[in-house]
CSV table of C-alpha atoms and ligand atoms in Angstrom, one decimal:
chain,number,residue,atom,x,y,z
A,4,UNK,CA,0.0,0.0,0.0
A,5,UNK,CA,1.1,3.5,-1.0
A,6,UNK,CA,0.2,6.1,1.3
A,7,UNK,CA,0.8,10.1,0.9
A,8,UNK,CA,-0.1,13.1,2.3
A,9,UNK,CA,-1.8,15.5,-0.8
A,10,UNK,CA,-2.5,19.2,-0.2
A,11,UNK,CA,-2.4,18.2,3.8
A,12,UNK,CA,-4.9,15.5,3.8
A,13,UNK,CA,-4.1,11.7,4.2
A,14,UNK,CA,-4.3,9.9,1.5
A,15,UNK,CA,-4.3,6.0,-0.2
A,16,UNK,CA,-2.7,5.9,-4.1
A,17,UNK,CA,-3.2,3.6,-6.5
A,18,UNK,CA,-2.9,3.1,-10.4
A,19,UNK,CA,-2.0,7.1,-10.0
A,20,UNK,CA,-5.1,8.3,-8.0
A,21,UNK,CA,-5.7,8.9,-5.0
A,22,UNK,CA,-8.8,7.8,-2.1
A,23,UNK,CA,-9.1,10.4,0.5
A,24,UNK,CA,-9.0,8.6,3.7
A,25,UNK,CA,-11.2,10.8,6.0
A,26,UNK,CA,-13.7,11.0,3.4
A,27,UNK,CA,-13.8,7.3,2.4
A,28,UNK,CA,-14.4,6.3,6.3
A,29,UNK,CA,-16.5,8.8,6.5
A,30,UNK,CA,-15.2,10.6,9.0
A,31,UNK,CA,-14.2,7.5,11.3
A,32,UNK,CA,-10.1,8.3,10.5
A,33,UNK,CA,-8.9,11.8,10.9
A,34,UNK,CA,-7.9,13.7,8.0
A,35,UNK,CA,-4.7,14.1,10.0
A,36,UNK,CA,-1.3,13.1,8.0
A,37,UNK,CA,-0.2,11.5,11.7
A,38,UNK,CA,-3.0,8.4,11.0
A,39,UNK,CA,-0.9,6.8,7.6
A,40,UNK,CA,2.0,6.3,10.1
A,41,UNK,CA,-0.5,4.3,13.0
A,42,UNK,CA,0.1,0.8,11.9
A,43,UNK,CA,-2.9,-0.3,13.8
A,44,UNK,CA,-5.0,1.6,11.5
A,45,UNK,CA,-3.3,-0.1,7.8
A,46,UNK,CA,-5.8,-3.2,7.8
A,47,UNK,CA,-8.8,-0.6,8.3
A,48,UNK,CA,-7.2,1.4,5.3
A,49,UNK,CA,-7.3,-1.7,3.0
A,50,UNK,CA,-10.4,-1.9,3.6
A,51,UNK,CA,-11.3,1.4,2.4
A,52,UNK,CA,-9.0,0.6,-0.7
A,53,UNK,CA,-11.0,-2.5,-1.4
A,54,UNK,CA,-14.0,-0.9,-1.0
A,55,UNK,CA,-13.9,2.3,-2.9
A,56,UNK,CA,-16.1,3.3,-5.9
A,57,UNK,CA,-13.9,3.8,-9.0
A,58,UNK,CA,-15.2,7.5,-8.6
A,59,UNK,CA,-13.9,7.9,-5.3
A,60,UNK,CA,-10.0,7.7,-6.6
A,61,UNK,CA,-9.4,10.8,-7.9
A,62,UNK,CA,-6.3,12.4,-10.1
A,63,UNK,CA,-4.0,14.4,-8.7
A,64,UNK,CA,-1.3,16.3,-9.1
A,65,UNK,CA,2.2,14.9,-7.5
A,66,UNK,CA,3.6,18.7,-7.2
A,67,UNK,CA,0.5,18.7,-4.5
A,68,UNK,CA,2.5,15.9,-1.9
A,69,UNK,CA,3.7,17.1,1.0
A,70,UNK,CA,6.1,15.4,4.0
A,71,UNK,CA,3.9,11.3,4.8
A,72,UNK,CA,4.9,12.0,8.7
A,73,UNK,CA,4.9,15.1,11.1
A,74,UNK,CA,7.6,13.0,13.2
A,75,UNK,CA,7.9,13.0,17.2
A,76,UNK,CA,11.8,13.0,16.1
A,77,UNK,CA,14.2,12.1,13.5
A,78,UNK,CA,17.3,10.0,14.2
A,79,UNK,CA,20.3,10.1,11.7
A,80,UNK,CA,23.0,7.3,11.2
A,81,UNK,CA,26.6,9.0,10.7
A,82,UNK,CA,28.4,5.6,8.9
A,83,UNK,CA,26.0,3.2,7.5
A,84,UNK,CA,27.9,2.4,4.5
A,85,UNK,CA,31.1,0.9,4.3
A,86,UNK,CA,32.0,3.0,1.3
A,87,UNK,CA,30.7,6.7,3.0
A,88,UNK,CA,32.8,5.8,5.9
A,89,UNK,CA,35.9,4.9,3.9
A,90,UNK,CA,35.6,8.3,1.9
A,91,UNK,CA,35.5,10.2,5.2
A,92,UNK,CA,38.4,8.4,6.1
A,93,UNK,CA,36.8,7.2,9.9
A,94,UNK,CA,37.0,3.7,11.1
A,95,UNK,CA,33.9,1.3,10.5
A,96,UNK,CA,31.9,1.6,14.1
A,97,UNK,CA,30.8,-1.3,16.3
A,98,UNK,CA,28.2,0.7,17.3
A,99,UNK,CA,25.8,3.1,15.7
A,100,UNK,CA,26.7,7.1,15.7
A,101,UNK,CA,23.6,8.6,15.9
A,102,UNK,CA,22.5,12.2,16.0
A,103,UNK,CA,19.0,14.3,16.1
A,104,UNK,CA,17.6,16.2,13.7
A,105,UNK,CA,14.8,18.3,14.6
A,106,UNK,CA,11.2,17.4,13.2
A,107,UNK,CA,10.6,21.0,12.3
A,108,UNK,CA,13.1,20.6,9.3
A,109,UNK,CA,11.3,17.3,7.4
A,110,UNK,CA,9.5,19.1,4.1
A,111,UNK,CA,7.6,17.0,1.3
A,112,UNK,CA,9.3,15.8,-1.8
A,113,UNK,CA,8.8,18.5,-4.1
A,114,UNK,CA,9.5,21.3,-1.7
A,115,UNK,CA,12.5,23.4,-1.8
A,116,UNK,CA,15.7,23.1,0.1
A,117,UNK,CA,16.4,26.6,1.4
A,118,UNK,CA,20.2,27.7,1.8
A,119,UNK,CA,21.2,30.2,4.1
A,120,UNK,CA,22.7,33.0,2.7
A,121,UNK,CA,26.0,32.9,4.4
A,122,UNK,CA,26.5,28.7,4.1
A,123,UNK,CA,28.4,27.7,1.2
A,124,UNK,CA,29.2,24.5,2.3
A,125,UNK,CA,25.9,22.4,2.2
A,126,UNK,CA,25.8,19.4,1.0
A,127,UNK,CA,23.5,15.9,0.0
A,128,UNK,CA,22.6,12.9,1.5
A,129,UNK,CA,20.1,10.4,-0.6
A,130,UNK,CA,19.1,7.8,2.3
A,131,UNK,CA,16.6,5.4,2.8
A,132,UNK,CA,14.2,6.2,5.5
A,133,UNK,CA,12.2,4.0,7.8
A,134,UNK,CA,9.1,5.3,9.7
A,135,UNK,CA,7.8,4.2,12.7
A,136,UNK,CA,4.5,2.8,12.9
A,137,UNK,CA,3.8,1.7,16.5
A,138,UNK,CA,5.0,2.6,20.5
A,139,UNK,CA,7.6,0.5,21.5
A,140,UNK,CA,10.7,0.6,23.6
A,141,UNK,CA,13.3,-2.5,23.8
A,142,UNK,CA,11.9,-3.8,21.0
A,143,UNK,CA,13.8,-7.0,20.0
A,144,UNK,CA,15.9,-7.2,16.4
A,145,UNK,CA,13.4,-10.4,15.4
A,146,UNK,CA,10.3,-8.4,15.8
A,147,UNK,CA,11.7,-4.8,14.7
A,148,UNK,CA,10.1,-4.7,11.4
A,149,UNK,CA,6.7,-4.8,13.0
A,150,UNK,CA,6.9,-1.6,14.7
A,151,UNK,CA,7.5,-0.2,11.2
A,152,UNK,CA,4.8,1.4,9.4
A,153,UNK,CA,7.0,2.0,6.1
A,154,UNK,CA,9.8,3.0,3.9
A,155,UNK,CA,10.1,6.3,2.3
A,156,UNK,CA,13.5,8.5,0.7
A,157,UNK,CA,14.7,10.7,2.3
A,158,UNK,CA,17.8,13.6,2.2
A,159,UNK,CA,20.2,14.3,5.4
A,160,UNK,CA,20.9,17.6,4.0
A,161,UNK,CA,24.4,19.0,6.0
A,162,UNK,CA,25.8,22.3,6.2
A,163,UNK,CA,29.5,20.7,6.5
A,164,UNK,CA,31.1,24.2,7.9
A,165,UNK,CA,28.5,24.1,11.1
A,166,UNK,CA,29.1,20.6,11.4
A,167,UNK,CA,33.2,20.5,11.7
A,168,UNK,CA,33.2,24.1,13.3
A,169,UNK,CA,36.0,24.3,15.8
A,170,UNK,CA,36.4,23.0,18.5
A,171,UNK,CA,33.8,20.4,18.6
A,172,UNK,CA,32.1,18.8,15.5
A,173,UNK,CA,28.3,18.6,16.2
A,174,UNK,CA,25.9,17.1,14.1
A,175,UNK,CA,22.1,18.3,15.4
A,176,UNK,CA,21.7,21.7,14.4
A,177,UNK,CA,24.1,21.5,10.8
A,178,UNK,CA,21.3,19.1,10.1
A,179,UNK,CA,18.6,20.5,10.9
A,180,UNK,CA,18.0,24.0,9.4
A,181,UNK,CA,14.7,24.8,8.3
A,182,UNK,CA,13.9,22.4,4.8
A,183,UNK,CA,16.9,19.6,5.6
A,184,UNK,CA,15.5,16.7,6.1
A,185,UNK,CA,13.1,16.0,2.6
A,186,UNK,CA,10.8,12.5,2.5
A,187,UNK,CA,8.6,11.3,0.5
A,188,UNK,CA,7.0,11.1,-2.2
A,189,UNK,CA,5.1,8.3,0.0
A,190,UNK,CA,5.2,5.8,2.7
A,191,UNK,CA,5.5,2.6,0.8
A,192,UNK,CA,4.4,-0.5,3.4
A,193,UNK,CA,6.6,-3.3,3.8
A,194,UNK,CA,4.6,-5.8,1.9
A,195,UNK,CA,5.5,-3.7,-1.3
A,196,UNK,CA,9.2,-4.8,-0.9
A,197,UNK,CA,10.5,-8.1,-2.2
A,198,UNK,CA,13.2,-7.4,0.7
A,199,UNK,CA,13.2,-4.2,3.1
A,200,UNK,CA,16.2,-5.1,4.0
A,201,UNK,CA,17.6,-5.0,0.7
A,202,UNK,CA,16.7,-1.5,-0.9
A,203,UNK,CA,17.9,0.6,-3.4
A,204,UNK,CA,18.4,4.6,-3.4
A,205,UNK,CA,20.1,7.0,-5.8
A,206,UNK,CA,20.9,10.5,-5.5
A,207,UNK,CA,21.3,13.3,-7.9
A,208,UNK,CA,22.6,16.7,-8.4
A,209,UNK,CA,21.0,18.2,-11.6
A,210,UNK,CA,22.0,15.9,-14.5
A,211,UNK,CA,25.1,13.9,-12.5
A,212,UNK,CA,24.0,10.6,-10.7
A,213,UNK,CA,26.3,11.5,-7.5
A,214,UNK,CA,25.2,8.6,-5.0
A,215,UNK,CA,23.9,4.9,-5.2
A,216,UNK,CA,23.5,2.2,-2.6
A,217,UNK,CA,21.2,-0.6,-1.5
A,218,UNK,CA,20.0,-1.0,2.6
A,219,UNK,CA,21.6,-4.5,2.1
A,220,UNK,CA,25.4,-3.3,2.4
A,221,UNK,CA,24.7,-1.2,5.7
A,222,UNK,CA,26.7,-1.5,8.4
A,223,UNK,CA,24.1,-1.9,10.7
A,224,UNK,CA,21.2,-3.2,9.5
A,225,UNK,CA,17.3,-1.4,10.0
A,226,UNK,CA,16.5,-4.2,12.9
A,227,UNK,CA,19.6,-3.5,14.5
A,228,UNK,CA,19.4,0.4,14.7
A,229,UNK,CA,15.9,-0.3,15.9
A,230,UNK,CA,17.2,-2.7,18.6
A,231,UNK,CA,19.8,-0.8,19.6
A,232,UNK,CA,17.8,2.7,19.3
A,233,UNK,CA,15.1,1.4,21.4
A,234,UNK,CA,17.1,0.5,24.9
A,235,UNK,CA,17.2,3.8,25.2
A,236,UNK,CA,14.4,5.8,23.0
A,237,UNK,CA,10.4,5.0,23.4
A,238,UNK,CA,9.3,4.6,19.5
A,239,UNK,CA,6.6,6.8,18.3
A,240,UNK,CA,4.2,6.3,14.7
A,241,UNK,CA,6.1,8.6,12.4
A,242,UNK,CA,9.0,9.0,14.4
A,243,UNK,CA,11.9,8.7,11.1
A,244,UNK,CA,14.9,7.1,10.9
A,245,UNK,CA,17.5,8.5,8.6
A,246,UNK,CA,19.3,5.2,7.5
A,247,UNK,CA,22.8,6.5,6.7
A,248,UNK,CA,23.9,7.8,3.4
A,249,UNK,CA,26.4,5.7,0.7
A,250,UNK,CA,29.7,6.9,-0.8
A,251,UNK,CA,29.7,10.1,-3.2
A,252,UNK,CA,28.3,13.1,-0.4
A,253,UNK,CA,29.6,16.2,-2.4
A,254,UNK,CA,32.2,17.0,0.7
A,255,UNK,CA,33.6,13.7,-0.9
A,256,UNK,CA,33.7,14.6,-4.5
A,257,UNK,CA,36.8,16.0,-6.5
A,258,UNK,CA,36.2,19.0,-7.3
A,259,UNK,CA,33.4,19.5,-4.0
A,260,UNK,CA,30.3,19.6,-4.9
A,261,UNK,CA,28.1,21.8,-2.3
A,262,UNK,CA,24.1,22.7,-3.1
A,263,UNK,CA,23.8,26.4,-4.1
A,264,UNK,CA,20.7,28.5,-5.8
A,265,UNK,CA,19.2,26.9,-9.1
A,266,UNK,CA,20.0,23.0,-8.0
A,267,UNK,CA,17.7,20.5,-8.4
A,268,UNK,CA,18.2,17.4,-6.2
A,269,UNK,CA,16.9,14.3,-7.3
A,270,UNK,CA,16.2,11.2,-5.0
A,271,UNK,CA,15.3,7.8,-5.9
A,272,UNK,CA,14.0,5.2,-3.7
A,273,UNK,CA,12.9,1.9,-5.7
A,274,UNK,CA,9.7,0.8,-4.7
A,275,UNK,CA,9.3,4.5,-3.5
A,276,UNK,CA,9.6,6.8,-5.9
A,277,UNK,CA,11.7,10.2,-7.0
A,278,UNK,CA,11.5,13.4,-4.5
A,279,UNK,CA,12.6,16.4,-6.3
A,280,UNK,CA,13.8,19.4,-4.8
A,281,UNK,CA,14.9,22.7,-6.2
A,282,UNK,CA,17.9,24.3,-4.0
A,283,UNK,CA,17.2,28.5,-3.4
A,284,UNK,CA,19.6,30.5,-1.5
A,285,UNK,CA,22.6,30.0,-0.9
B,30,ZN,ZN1,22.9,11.1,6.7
């Protein structure tokens, strides 16, 4: 199932329309975007998939998505990938390095990323990104993909010169200006995958395919982040997690590559779909 949130309502999508959810239960679900991440409510949703009248899916206009979860909080991996963590020159972790980024910076998929005037060092991340579909805290690796709700993409955008200022690197806030954290264009539930632990995602940068990966070379898998994540965080529905980003981040790239006004960046989750987002500022 294919769920989205269009012009601010929830919605189900199928064969390119859309079933509005509130008015398809007639009022019994909330035309709140929180309810497509409540796993508890998905079998109630097929239902109103299966029994829609042709006339109730209607057109619509992708430009019209916006962001599929309005999260509690977001939770980046630093090294995921073998490949990003050998291009930043840092050892591969026995543990996960996490880091916040604040739920007031997720936008939808076709939103734009807005650069600061006086950054000139922000830069991509194309990730795959897991949202949380029920409560749960010490959840056990064998049981963590039932707390998920779905799988969406996702960019970790960076501003690289707030993130290694001097004299201590800090992740939260260089992540989590105002329009960082893109997802979408839906939340894609995990019967949709052949294997959600083996996903693919692909960045670009206007015409230049800059990143590529699958969720199947990650360090540490999505059960184990959950796992480890949940000793110590309660799990909300649509709380994200930002899976980690492969090798080609434009802080990586000969010459750098850093996003600046008139960029589009493209996104590609398969199974998911394309975000794209235009870059202003800067
Ligand atoms: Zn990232």
């Amino acid at each position: 199932m294919k769920l989205a949130n269009l012009a601010g309502r929830p919605v189900i999508v199928h064969g390119g329309r859309a079933l509005d959810i509130a008015t398809a239960s007639k009022g019994a679900i909330d035309a709140r975007v929180e309810v497509l991440s409540v796993l508890s409510l998905h079998a109630e949703l097929r239902n109103l998939a299966d029994r829609a009248a042709d006339a109730d899916w209607r057109e619509f206009d992708p430009r019209e998505l916006g962001r599929v979860s309005r999260p509690y909080k977001a939770i980046g991996v630093a090294l995921n990938y073998r490949g990003h963590a050998e291009e930043s020159n840092l050892p591969i972790p026995d543990e996960p390095s996490v880091f916040a980024k604040f739920a007031s910076s997720v936008i939808g998929p076709f939103d734009s990323i807005v650069v600061p005037a006086d950054c000139d060092k922000v830069d991509y991340e194309a990730e795959v990104v897991v949202v949380m579909g029920a409560t749960g805290k010490d959840i056990p690796e064998s049981d963590a993909w039932s707390y998920v709700a779905g799988v969406t993409a996702g960019q970790d955008i960076s501003d690289r010169r707030e993130q290694w200022r001097k004299p201590i690197n800090q992740f939260t806030l260089p992540k989590s200006y105002d329009t960082f954290s893109p997802i979408g264009p839906y939340l894609v539930t995990l019967d949709e995958f052949a294997d959600p632990d083996d996903i693919e995602v692909a960045g670009h940068v206007d015409d230049l395919e800059v990143q590529r990966g699958r969720t199947s070379e990650l360090i540490f898998s999505v059960p184990e982040l959950i796992a480890w994540l949940s000793r110590r965080v309660t799990f909300e529905p649509g709380d994200l997690i930002f899976t980690g980003t492969p090798a080609g981040c434009g802080v990586r790239r000969t010459p750098r590559l850093y996003l600046n006004d008139g960029m589009v960046v493209r996104t590609e989750v398969a199974g998911v779909g394309e975000m794209i987002n235009s870059v202003v500022g800067g």
